[in-house]
Short mmCIF file of C-alpha atoms in Angstrom, two decimals:
data_model
loop_
_atom_site.label_atom_id
_atom_site.label_comp_id
_atom_site.label_asym_id
_atom_site.label_seq_id
_atom_site.Cartn_x
_atom_site.Cartn_y
_atom_site.Cartn_z
CA ALA A 414 -47.20 -17.46 -16.81
CA CYS A 415 -49.66 -17.36 -19.77
CA ALA A 416 -52.24 -14.90 -19.44
CA PRO A 417 -55.65 -16.06 -19.28
CA TYR A 418 -57.99 -15.30 -21.86
CA ARG A 419 -60.02 -12.81 -19.83
CA ARG A 420 -56.86 -11.15 -19.29
CA LEU A 421 -56.07 -10.70 -22.95
CA ASN A 422 -59.36 -8.78 -23.53
CA LEU A 423 -59.49 -6.54 -20.43
CA CYS A 424 -61.18 -3.44 -21.09
CA ASN A 425 -58.49 -0.98 -20.35
CA LYS A 426 -58.20 1.06 -23.73
CA ASN A 427 -58.64 4.27 -22.25
CA MET A 428 -55.57 3.82 -19.87
CA GLU A 429 -53.51 2.94 -22.74
CA LYS A 430 -54.77 6.15 -24.79
CA MET A 431 -53.87 8.34 -21.62
CA ASP A 432 -52.81 11.73 -22.53
CA ALA A 433 -49.99 11.96 -19.58
CA ASN A 434 -48.87 15.52 -21.07
CA ASN A 435 -52.48 16.48 -19.68
CA TYR A 436 -52.38 15.78 -16.26
CA ASP A 437 -50.42 18.00 -13.59
CA SER A 438 -49.88 18.32 -10.22
CA GLY A 439 -53.05 19.63 -9.34
CA ASN A 440 -55.34 17.39 -11.05
CA ALA A 441 -53.33 13.86 -11.52
CA LYS A 442 -54.73 12.23 -8.60
CA HIS A 443 -58.54 12.64 -9.69
CA LYS A 444 -58.07 12.26 -13.37
CA LEU A 445 -56.31 9.16 -12.68
CA LEU A 446 -58.81 7.72 -10.34
CA ALA A 447 -61.65 8.75 -12.91
CA GLU A 448 -59.38 6.63 -15.91
CA VAL A 449 -59.26 3.52 -13.67
CA CYS A 450 -62.97 3.66 -12.64
CA LEU A 451 -63.90 4.13 -16.25
CA ALA A 452 -61.68 1.03 -17.26
CA ALA A 453 -63.05 -0.83 -14.19
CA LYS A 454 -66.74 0.04 -15.17
CA TYR A 455 -66.38 -1.32 -18.71
CA GLU A 456 -64.62 -4.40 -17.89
CA GLY A 457 -67.61 -5.00 -15.62
CA GLN A 458 -69.91 -4.35 -18.22
CA SER A 459 -67.97 -6.91 -20.29
CA ILE A 460 -67.74 -9.72 -17.62
CA LYS A 461 -71.76 -9.47 -17.27
CA THR A 462 -72.26 -9.59 -20.59
CA HIS A 463 -70.46 -12.31 -22.06
CA TYR A 464 -69.78 -14.52 -18.84
CA PRO A 465 -73.08 -16.20 -18.68
CA LYS A 466 -72.87 -17.01 -22.38
CA TYR A 467 -69.30 -18.88 -21.01
CA GLN A 468 -70.89 -20.45 -18.09
CA ALA A 469 -73.77 -22.02 -20.55
CA GLN A 470 -70.89 -23.68 -22.69
CA TYR A 471 -68.90 -24.80 -19.99
CA PRO A 472 -71.55 -25.45 -17.26
CA GLY A 473 -69.15 -27.04 -14.69
CA SER A 474 -67.19 -24.23 -14.05
CA ALA A 475 -67.20 -23.08 -10.42
CA SER A 476 -66.52 -19.62 -10.86
CA THR A 477 -68.88 -17.11 -10.55
CA THR A 478 -69.59 -13.51 -11.93
CA CYS A 479 -67.77 -12.01 -8.97
CA THR A 480 -65.13 -14.25 -9.31
CA GLU A 481 -64.32 -13.12 -12.60
CA LEU A 482 -65.13 -9.30 -11.42
CA ALA A 483 -62.40 -9.94 -8.77
CA ARG A 484 -60.07 -11.34 -11.07
CA SER A 485 -60.20 -8.51 -13.63
CA PHE A 486 -60.18 -6.14 -10.48
CA ALA A 487 -56.83 -7.54 -9.44
CA ASP A 488 -55.18 -7.19 -12.72
CA ILE A 489 -56.31 -3.72 -12.83
CA GLY A 490 -54.68 -3.35 -9.50
CA ASP A 491 -51.55 -4.83 -10.81
CA ILE A 492 -51.47 -2.74 -13.86
CA VAL A 493 -51.69 0.49 -11.57
CA ARG A 494 -48.91 -0.54 -9.28
CA GLY A 495 -46.55 -1.62 -11.95
CA LYS A 496 -46.65 -5.27 -11.57
CA ASP A 497 -48.73 -6.38 -14.52
CA LEU A 498 -46.83 -9.39 -16.22
CA TYR A 499 -49.17 -9.23 -19.52
CA LEU A 500 -47.02 -7.77 -22.15
CA GLY A 501 -49.50 -6.76 -24.64
CA LYS A 502 -49.43 -7.05 -28.27
CA LYS A 503 -46.94 -5.11 -30.14
CA LYS A 504 -48.55 -3.19 -33.62
CA LYS A 505 -46.24 -3.69 -36.79
CA LYS A 506 -43.44 -0.97 -36.38
CA LYS A 507 -43.94 -0.15 -33.18
CA THR A 508 -41.23 -0.75 -30.80
CA LYS A 509 -42.88 -0.47 -27.46
CA THR A 510 -46.02 -2.84 -26.22
CA LYS A 511 -49.19 -1.70 -24.62
CA ARG A 512 -47.61 -2.72 -21.41
CA ASN A 513 -44.73 -0.39 -21.93
CA LYS A 514 -46.71 2.67 -23.03
CA ILE A 515 -49.50 2.36 -19.94
CA LYS A 516 -45.93 1.93 -17.70
CA LYS A 517 -44.83 5.22 -18.87
CA ASN A 518 -48.00 7.24 -18.78
CA LEU A 519 -48.24 5.92 -15.18
CA GLN A 520 -44.88 6.96 -14.32
CA LYS A 521 -45.60 10.53 -15.66
CA ILE A 522 -48.72 10.62 -13.99
CA PHE A 523 -47.50 9.58 -10.20
CA GLY A 524 -44.34 12.03 -11.03
CA ASP A 525 -47.18 14.78 -11.01
CA ILE A 526 -48.96 13.25 -7.65
CA TYR A 527 -45.60 13.16 -6.09
CA LYS A 528 -44.94 17.02 -7.20
CA LYS A 529 -48.23 17.65 -5.72
CA LEU A 530 -47.25 16.11 -2.67
CA THR A 531 -43.71 17.60 -2.22
CA LYS A 532 -45.16 21.47 -3.00
CA ASN A 533 -46.21 21.94 0.67
CA GLU A 534 -42.83 22.46 2.68
CA LYS A 535 -44.51 20.21 5.95
CA LYS A 536 -45.84 17.49 3.54
CA ALA A 537 -42.64 17.17 1.43
CA SER A 538 -40.43 15.60 4.46
CA GLU A 539 -43.28 13.32 4.79
CA ALA A 540 -43.74 12.44 1.09
CA GLN A 541 -39.71 12.34 0.45
CA ASN A 542 -39.16 9.37 2.78
CA PRO A 543 -41.45 6.84 2.05
CA TYR A 544 -40.93 7.86 -1.97
CA LYS A 545 -37.39 8.55 -2.34
CA ASN A 546 -37.51 6.36 -5.66
CA THR A 547 -38.51 9.43 -7.85
CA LYS A 548 -37.96 7.19 -10.67
CA ASN A 549 -40.44 4.49 -10.57
CA PHE A 550 -42.77 5.72 -7.66
CA TYR A 551 -43.91 1.80 -6.88
CA GLN A 552 -44.38 2.48 -3.48
CA LEU A 553 -46.70 5.77 -4.17
CA GLN A 554 -48.31 3.63 -6.64
CA LYS A 555 -48.97 0.66 -3.84
CA ASN A 556 -50.31 3.53 -1.77
CA TRP A 557 -52.65 5.09 -4.51
CA TRP A 558 -54.33 1.62 -4.95
CA THR A 559 -54.74 0.94 -1.40
CA ALA A 560 -56.61 4.09 -0.84
CA ASN A 561 -59.00 3.70 -3.91
CA ARG A 562 -59.19 0.26 -4.48
CA LYS A 563 -62.95 0.66 -2.42
CA THR A 564 -64.02 3.13 -5.18
CA VAL A 565 -62.75 0.87 -8.00
CA TRP A 566 -64.35 -2.33 -6.81
CA LYS A 567 -67.75 -0.07 -6.63
CA ALA A 568 -67.40 0.79 -10.32
CA ILE A 569 -66.42 -2.62 -11.65
CA THR A 570 -69.52 -4.04 -9.78
CA CYS A 571 -72.02 -1.50 -11.27
CA SER A 572 -73.63 -3.78 -13.81
CA ALA A 573 -73.49 -6.70 -11.62
CA ASN A 574 -77.12 -8.31 -10.90
CA GLY A 575 -78.42 -7.88 -7.68
CA GLY A 576 -78.24 -11.46 -6.71
CA ASN A 577 -74.55 -12.03 -7.69
CA ALA A 578 -72.59 -13.48 -4.69
CA TYR A 579 -68.57 -13.75 -3.85
CA PHE A 580 -67.82 -17.39 -3.25
CA GLN A 581 -66.06 -16.56 0.32
CA GLN A 582 -67.35 -15.17 3.62
CA THR A 583 -64.68 -12.19 3.35
CA CYS A 584 -67.40 -9.19 4.62
CA ASN A 585 -66.88 -8.19 8.04
CA ASP A 586 -70.20 -7.45 10.05
CA ASP A 587 -68.97 -6.47 13.42
CA GLY A 588 -66.77 -9.03 14.03
CA THR A 589 -68.68 -11.86 11.93
CA SER A 590 -67.71 -13.22 8.51
CA SER A 591 -70.20 -12.93 5.69
CA ARG A 592 -70.61 -13.12 2.00
CA ALA A 593 -70.95 -10.46 -0.45
CA ILE A 594 -74.54 -11.89 -1.68
CA HIS A 595 -75.81 -8.68 -3.61
CA GLN A 596 -74.14 -7.24 -6.31
CA CYS A 597 -70.98 -8.71 -5.36
CA ARG A 598 -70.87 -6.21 -2.63
CA CYS A 599 -70.86 -6.43 1.10
CA GLN A 600 -73.47 -4.93 3.20
CA LYS A 601 -73.32 -1.68 5.17
CA LYS A 602 -74.43 -1.39 8.71
CA ASP A 603 -77.58 0.69 7.42
CA GLY A 604 -78.61 -2.42 5.33
CA THR A 605 -77.23 -0.89 1.99
CA HIS A 606 -74.94 -2.72 0.02
CA ASP A 607 -72.96 0.36 -1.63
CA SER A 608 -70.14 -0.74 0.33
CA ASP A 609 -67.06 0.71 2.04
CA GLN A 610 -65.41 -3.03 1.97
CA VAL A 611 -64.08 -4.66 -0.83
CA PRO A 612 -64.56 -8.48 -0.61
CA THR A 613 -61.93 -10.07 -2.63
CA TYR A 614 -58.36 -10.24 -1.60
CA PHE A 615 -57.00 -11.19 -5.14
CA ASP A 616 -55.32 -7.76 -5.72
CA TYR A 617 -52.89 -8.76 -2.58
CA LEU A 618 -51.60 -12.40 -4.45
CA PRO A 619 -48.79 -12.58 -6.74
CA GLN A 620 -50.38 -12.11 -10.46
CA TYR A 621 -48.76 -15.48 -11.43
CA LEU A 622 -50.22 -17.62 -8.68
CA LYS A 623 -53.68 -16.12 -9.65
CA TRP A 624 -53.09 -16.80 -13.48
CA PHE A 625 -52.48 -20.29 -12.26
CA LYS A 626 -55.45 -20.94 -10.36
CA GLU A 627 -57.80 -19.39 -13.15
CA TRP A 628 -55.90 -21.85 -15.64
CA ALA A 629 -57.02 -24.83 -13.25
#
């Protein structure tokens, strides 16, 4: 699958430059969330700035700003979970691509998170069972994303305009479906849109299928 232009310019440079050696078992979980949210925030700002120009140039496009945010959100999720297909550019005289660099950093960081989980003797037996593979930590990465995706969605939609709406009715309001009609966020019961729900499911789909649909 060919990566779409949007993915080629994903604003995740801070994740590429993460110094995994500055992480330890005590702070790894929180520092990683800060880095991922920072990347999401920058990406959201970039889409808000540049996507309207694309819409003006190609008025037939059915995608909305919220759709583009959801696509980048899903790509960030794939990066965190070690499932990203995009190799990234390789600089001259360098042996590793950007993906290799991020993957190596994430393995080190999730290794530190694993150490924290297994420090407590009681938690150790609970953690060692699902996270037996201490080389790749894919299951731990998956669980980390599931636990933090709501926070990352808030970060990527920070710059979204108040009127931006998601294209499907994916918000759950007491058993009924509704659209995320304000800042690409679902509405809470108290009427605010600083939601604890994520309206998109793109991050659950295989990346190559998302890219095929985006090209189409």
